[in-house]
PDB file of C-alpha atoms and ligand atoms in Angstrom:
ATOM      1  CA  UNK A   1     -11.071   3.363 -14.593  1.00  0.00           C
ATOM      2  CA  UNK A   2     -11.413   4.514 -10.994  1.00  0.00           C
ATOM      3  CA  UNK A   3     -12.491   1.610  -8.796  1.00  0.00           C
ATOM      4  CA  UNK A   4     -14.023   1.502  -5.325  1.00  0.00           C
ATOM      5  CA  UNK A   5     -11.668   1.263  -2.368  1.00  0.00           C
ATOM      6  CA  UNK A   6     -12.214  -1.564   0.103  1.00  0.00           C
ATOM      7  CA  UNK A   7     -12.634   0.073   3.514  1.00  0.00           C
ATOM      8  CA  UNK A   8     -11.790  -1.307   6.971  1.00  0.00           C
ATOM      9  CA  UNK A   9     -13.164  -3.523   8.546  1.00  0.00           C
ATOM     10  CA  UNK A  10     -13.990  -5.306   5.270  1.00  0.00           C
ATOM     11  CA  UNK A  11     -12.740  -8.909   5.587  1.00  0.00           C
ATOM     12  CA  UNK A  12     -11.099  -8.837   2.170  1.00  0.00           C
ATOM     13  CA  UNK A  13      -8.335  -6.704   3.674  1.00  0.00           C
ATOM     14  CA  UNK A  14      -7.327  -9.716   5.793  1.00  0.00           C
ATOM     15  CA  UNK A  15      -6.909 -11.925   2.778  1.00  0.00           C
ATOM     16  CA  UNK A  16      -3.433 -13.035   1.714  1.00  0.00           C
ATOM     17  CA  UNK A  17      -2.895 -12.122  -1.943  1.00  0.00           C
ATOM     18  CA  UNK A  18      -1.676 -14.666  -4.507  1.00  0.00           C
ATOM     19  CA  UNK A  19       1.311 -14.341  -6.863  1.00  0.00           C
ATOM     20  CA  UNK A  20       0.788 -13.033 -10.379  1.00  0.00           C
ATOM     21  CA  UNK A  21       1.462 -15.730 -12.967  1.00  0.00           C
ATOM     22  CA  UNK A  22       0.624 -13.964 -16.218  1.00  0.00           C
ATOM     23  CA  UNK A  23       2.063 -10.577 -17.098  1.00  0.00           C
ATOM     24  CA  UNK A  24      -0.682  -9.908 -19.585  1.00  0.00           C
ATOM     25  CA  UNK A  25      -3.227  -7.300 -20.655  1.00  0.00           C
ATOM     26  CA  UNK A  26      -5.387  -8.046 -17.630  1.00  0.00           C
ATOM     27  CA  UNK A  27      -2.490  -7.180 -15.306  1.00  0.00           C
ATOM     28  CA  UNK A  28      -1.796  -3.976 -17.238  1.00  0.00           C
ATOM     29  CA  UNK A  29      -5.439  -2.911 -16.938  1.00  0.00           C
ATOM     30  CA  UNK A  30      -5.327  -3.660 -13.214  1.00  0.00           C
ATOM     31  CA  UNK A  31      -2.186  -1.506 -12.820  1.00  0.00           C
ATOM     32  CA  UNK A  32      -3.693   1.345 -14.860  1.00  0.00           C
ATOM     33  CA  UNK A  33      -6.904   1.229 -12.808  1.00  0.00           C
ATOM     34  CA  UNK A  34      -4.893   1.178  -9.593  1.00  0.00           C
ATOM     35  CA  UNK A  35      -3.037   4.321 -10.669  1.00  0.00           C
ATOM     36  CA  UNK A  36      -6.264   6.156 -11.557  1.00  0.00           C
ATOM     37  CA  UNK A  37      -7.878   5.090  -8.282  1.00  0.00           C
ATOM     38  CA  UNK A  38      -4.867   6.118  -6.197  1.00  0.00           C
ATOM     39  CA  UNK A  39      -4.746   9.557  -7.841  1.00  0.00           C
ATOM     40  CA  UNK A  40      -8.507  10.012  -7.491  1.00  0.00           C
ATOM     41  CA  UNK A  41      -8.298   9.259  -3.754  1.00  0.00           C
ATOM     42  CA  UNK A  42      -5.114  11.320  -3.320  1.00  0.00           C
ATOM     43  CA  UNK A  43      -2.965   8.427  -2.130  1.00  0.00           C
ATOM     44  CA  UNK A  44       0.751   7.735  -2.580  1.00  0.00           C
ATOM     45  CA  UNK A  45       0.431   3.966  -2.659  1.00  0.00           C
ATOM     46  CA  UNK A  46      -2.113   1.241  -3.300  1.00  0.00           C
ATOM     47  CA  UNK A  47      -2.222  -2.550  -3.129  1.00  0.00           C
ATOM     48  CA  UNK A  48      -4.493  -4.546  -5.463  1.00  0.00           C
ATOM     49  CA  UNK A  49      -6.511  -5.987  -2.567  1.00  0.00           C
ATOM     50  CA  UNK A  50      -7.562  -2.417  -1.734  1.00  0.00           C
ATOM     51  CA  UNK A  51      -9.680  -2.513  -4.871  1.00  0.00           C
ATOM     52  CA  UNK A  52     -10.716  -6.083  -4.085  1.00  0.00           C
ATOM     53  CA  UNK A  53      -8.196  -7.951  -6.252  1.00  0.00           C
ATOM     54  CA  UNK A  54      -6.187 -10.513  -4.210  1.00  0.00           C
ATOM     55  CA  UNK A  55      -3.018 -10.393  -6.317  1.00  0.00           C
ATOM     56  CA  UNK A  56       0.519  -9.577  -5.228  1.00  0.00           C
ATOM     57  CA  UNK A  57       0.553  -6.203  -6.952  1.00  0.00           C
ATOM     58  CA  UNK A  58       1.256  -2.797  -5.451  1.00  0.00           C
ATOM     59  CA  UNK A  59       2.023   0.663  -6.748  1.00  0.00           C
ATOM     60  CA  UNK A  60       3.721   3.667  -5.193  1.00  0.00           C
ATOM     61  CA  UNK A  61       3.936   7.200  -6.517  1.00  0.00           C
ATOM     62  CA  UNK A  62       5.658   9.698  -4.280  1.00  0.00           C
ATOM     63  CA  UNK A  63       4.706  13.286  -5.224  1.00  0.00           C
ATOM     64  CA  UNK A  64       7.488  15.208  -6.977  1.00  0.00           C
ATOM     65  CA  UNK A  65       7.358  17.995  -4.424  1.00  0.00           C
ATOM     66  CA  UNK A  66       5.131  18.739  -1.470  1.00  0.00           C
ATOM     67  CA  UNK A  67       3.724  21.965  -2.822  1.00  0.00           C
ATOM     68  CA  UNK A  68       2.200  21.025  -6.127  1.00  0.00           C
ATOM     69  CA  UNK A  69       2.018  17.323  -5.284  1.00  0.00           C
ATOM     70  CA  UNK A  70       2.154  16.188  -8.916  1.00  0.00           C
ATOM     71  CA  UNK A  71       2.206  12.406  -9.394  1.00  0.00           C
ATOM     72  CA  UNK A  72       2.846  11.775 -13.102  1.00  0.00           C
ATOM     73  CA  UNK A  73       2.046   8.258 -14.251  1.00  0.00           C
ATOM     74  CA  UNK A  74       5.571   7.641 -15.531  1.00  0.00           C
ATOM     75  CA  UNK A  75       6.820   8.090 -11.959  1.00  0.00           C
ATOM     76  CA  UNK A  76       4.725   5.200 -10.696  1.00  0.00           C
ATOM     77  CA  UNK A  77       6.666   2.311  -9.248  1.00  0.00           C
ATOM     78  CA  UNK A  78       4.785  -0.852 -10.225  1.00  0.00           C
ATOM     79  CA  UNK A  79       5.733  -3.774  -8.004  1.00  0.00           C
ATOM     80  CA  UNK A  80       4.616  -7.323  -8.730  1.00  0.00           C
ATOM     81  CA  UNK A  81       5.390 -10.430  -6.629  1.00  0.00           C
ATOM     82  CA  UNK A  82       7.740  -8.519  -4.304  1.00  0.00           C
ATOM     83  CA  UNK A  83      10.141 -10.194  -1.924  1.00  0.00           C
ATOM     84  CA  UNK A  84      12.261  -8.427   0.677  1.00  0.00           C
ATOM     85  CA  UNK A  85      15.880  -9.560   0.501  1.00  0.00           C
ATOM     86  CA  UNK A  86      17.158  -7.388   3.328  1.00  0.00           C
ATOM     87  CA  UNK A  87      15.590  -5.197   5.997  1.00  0.00           C
ATOM     88  CA  UNK A  88      17.506  -3.261   8.635  1.00  0.00           C
ATOM     89  CA  UNK A  89      17.481  -0.266  10.954  1.00  0.00           C
ATOM     90  CA  UNK A  90      14.361   1.280  12.379  1.00  0.00           C
ATOM     91  CA  UNK A  91      12.348   4.410  11.883  1.00  0.00           C
ATOM     92  CA  UNK A  92       8.997   5.894  12.825  1.00  0.00           C
ATOM     93  CA  UNK A  93       6.670   7.659  10.451  1.00  0.00           C
ATOM     94  CA  UNK A  94       3.092   8.908  10.548  1.00  0.00           C
ATOM     95  CA  UNK A  95       1.192   6.615   8.220  1.00  0.00           C
ATOM     96  CA  UNK A  96      -2.243   6.697   6.718  1.00  0.00           C
ATOM     97  CA  UNK A  97      -4.125   4.312   4.446  1.00  0.00           C
ATOM     98  CA  UNK A  98      -6.835   4.730   1.807  1.00  0.00           C
ATOM     99  CA  UNK A  99      -8.632   1.757   3.390  1.00  0.00           C
ATOM    100  CA  UNK A 100      -8.661   3.521   6.778  1.00  0.00           C
ATOM    101  CA  UNK A 101      -9.502   7.046   5.574  1.00  0.00           C
ATOM    102  CA  UNK A 102      -8.868  10.003   7.831  1.00  0.00           C
ATOM    103  CA  UNK A 103      -6.757   8.163  10.404  1.00  0.00           C
ATOM    104  CA  UNK A 104      -3.030   8.775  10.821  1.00  0.00           C
ATOM    105  CA  UNK A 105      -0.668   7.353  13.384  1.00  0.00           C
ATOM    106  CA  UNK A 106       3.040   6.785  13.958  1.00  0.00           C
ATOM    107  CA  UNK A 107       4.217   3.328  12.964  1.00  0.00           C
ATOM    108  CA  UNK A 108       7.637   1.717  13.455  1.00  0.00           C
ATOM    109  CA  UNK A 109       9.254   0.170  10.402  1.00  0.00           C
ATOM    110  CA  UNK A 110      12.639  -0.902   9.109  1.00  0.00           C
ATOM    111  CA  UNK A 111      14.496   2.151   7.809  1.00  0.00           C
ATOM    112  CA  UNK A 112      16.305   0.352   4.999  1.00  0.00           C
ATOM    113  CA  UNK A 113      15.101  -2.324   2.619  1.00  0.00           C
ATOM    114  CA  UNK A 114      16.290  -4.268  -0.383  1.00  0.00           C
ATOM    115  CA  UNK A 115      13.483  -5.590  -2.547  1.00  0.00           C
ATOM    116  CA  UNK A 116      13.250  -7.997  -5.447  1.00  0.00           C
ATOM    117  CA  UNK A 117      10.184  -7.591  -7.667  1.00  0.00           C
ATOM    118  CA  UNK A 118       8.862  -7.846 -11.195  1.00  0.00           C
ATOM    119  CA  UNK A 119       7.564  -5.071 -13.429  1.00  0.00           C
ATOM    120  CA  UNK A 120       4.422  -5.252 -15.591  1.00  0.00           C
ATOM    121  CA  UNK A 121       6.327  -7.066 -18.336  1.00  0.00           C
ATOM    122  CA  UNK A 122       7.667  -9.752 -15.994  1.00  0.00           C
ATOM    123  CA  UNK A 123      11.185  -8.352 -15.856  1.00  0.00           C
ATOM    124  CA  UNK A 124      12.978  -8.806 -12.542  1.00  0.00           C
ATOM    125  CA  UNK A 125      14.366  -5.789 -10.662  1.00  0.00           C
ATOM    126  CA  UNK A 126      16.122  -5.135  -7.388  1.00  0.00           C
ATOM    127  CA  UNK A 127      15.826  -1.848  -5.548  1.00  0.00           C
ATOM    128  CA  UNK A 128      17.251  -0.466  -2.341  1.00  0.00           C
ATOM    129  CA  UNK A 129      15.947   2.466  -0.345  1.00  0.00           C
ATOM    130  CA  UNK A 130      16.449   4.039   3.061  1.00  0.00           C
ATOM    131  CA  UNK A 131      13.944   6.875   2.765  1.00  0.00           C
ATOM    132  CA  UNK A 132      10.168   7.287   2.468  1.00  0.00           C
ATOM    133  CA  UNK A 133       9.963   4.688  -0.300  1.00  0.00           C
ATOM    134  CA  UNK A 134      11.269   2.020   2.113  1.00  0.00           C
ATOM    135  CA  UNK A 135       8.382   2.801   4.486  1.00  0.00           C
ATOM    136  CA  UNK A 136       5.774   2.896   1.729  1.00  0.00           C
ATOM    137  CA  UNK A 137       6.962  -0.462   0.375  1.00  0.00           C
ATOM    138  CA  UNK A 138       6.582  -2.089   3.798  1.00  0.00           C
ATOM    139  CA  UNK A 139       3.103  -0.579   4.250  1.00  0.00           C
ATOM    140  CA  UNK A 140       1.899  -1.803   0.843  1.00  0.00           C
ATOM    141  CA  UNK A 141       3.613  -5.181   1.199  1.00  0.00           C
ATOM    142  CA  UNK A 142       1.688  -5.721   4.439  1.00  0.00           C
ATOM    143  CA  UNK A 143      -1.547  -5.407   2.445  1.00  0.00           C
ATOM    144  CA  UNK A 144      -0.453  -8.391   0.336  1.00  0.00           C
ATOM    145  CA  UNK A 145      -0.093 -10.365   3.561  1.00  0.00           C
ATOM    146  CA  UNK A 146      -3.544  -9.283   4.738  1.00  0.00           C
ATOM    147  CA  UNK A 147      -2.216  -6.862   7.325  1.00  0.00           C
ATOM    148  CA  UNK A 148      -3.041  -3.225   8.037  1.00  0.00           C
ATOM    149  CA  UNK A 149      -0.893  -0.532   9.657  1.00  0.00           C
ATOM    150  CA  UNK A 150      -3.345  -0.218  12.547  1.00  0.00           C
ATOM    151  CA  UNK A 151      -2.360  -3.764  13.586  1.00  0.00           C
ATOM    152  CA  UNK A 152       1.116  -2.439  14.322  1.00  0.00           C
ATOM    153  CA  UNK A 153      -0.106   0.094  16.875  1.00  0.00           C
ATOM    154  CA  UNK A 154       0.290  -0.347  20.608  1.00  0.00           C
ATOM    155  CA  UNK A 155      -2.759  -1.725  22.437  1.00  0.00           C
ATOM    156  CA  UNK A 156      -3.589   1.732  23.792  1.00  0.00           C
ATOM    157  CA  UNK A 157      -3.382   3.409  20.391  1.00  0.00           C
ATOM    158  CA  UNK A 158      -5.326   0.586  18.785  1.00  0.00           C
ATOM    159  CA  UNK A 159      -8.119   1.032  21.324  1.00  0.00           C
ATOM    160  CA  UNK A 160      -8.120   4.768  20.679  1.00  0.00           C
ATOM    161  CA  UNK A 161      -8.438   4.052  16.979  1.00  0.00           C
ATOM    162  CA  UNK A 162     -11.329   1.580  17.390  1.00  0.00           C
ATOM    163  CA  UNK A 163     -13.168   4.074  19.555  1.00  0.00           C
ATOM    164  CA  UNK A 164     -12.683   6.950  17.101  1.00  0.00           C
ATOM    165  CA  UNK A 165     -13.619   4.736  14.159  1.00  0.00           C
ATOM    166  CA  UNK A 166     -16.819   3.526  15.803  1.00  0.00           C
ATOM    167  CA  UNK A 167     -17.803   7.044  16.778  1.00  0.00           C
ATOM    168  CA  UNK A 168     -17.194   8.416  13.314  1.00  0.00           C
ATOM    169  CA  UNK A 169     -19.078   5.645  11.517  1.00  0.00           C
ATOM    170  CA  UNK A 170     -22.070   5.782  13.841  1.00  0.00           C
ATOM    171  CA  UNK A 171     -22.579   9.424  12.875  1.00  0.00           C
ATOM    172  CA  UNK A 172     -23.205   8.552   9.236  1.00  0.00           C
TER     173      UNK A 172
HETATM  174 ZN1  LIG B 201      -2.673   1.025   3.111  1.00  0.00          ZN
END
């Protein structure tokens, strides 16, 4: 089921999400709904709090290739209770967010990460990445901590964003 996305400046986006304790049917439904919502909104990643559920759950699905942009469900990385074990290097990438629709800006992140997480069945995994996935994981992880990518912008860029955002929303 496609759910509504929580949009900035909704206070729920500032909430720190809580660890998942039961890897049950309810979690599986949440993950399935997150996938459908992410696809519907044409995103590559989504955290549970973005549909109003304060649980430490995130998904990422990087399109197979830029042209057709297919995101088959079996390619979805489902990450529960993640914990970064290592982070190093630095990189800059133009990020966007389904909770801040239509706004894109360069953000600095670690270029390489090592992450421990659990899948939907409660099995522990460790993954390492030094490409786009590393960036996406940091972006989504921030949501679990109640942080948004716009908080990482310089003061000048943040002001530019607030101005644009206000202008756009006053037109509606
Ligand atoms: Zn986001």
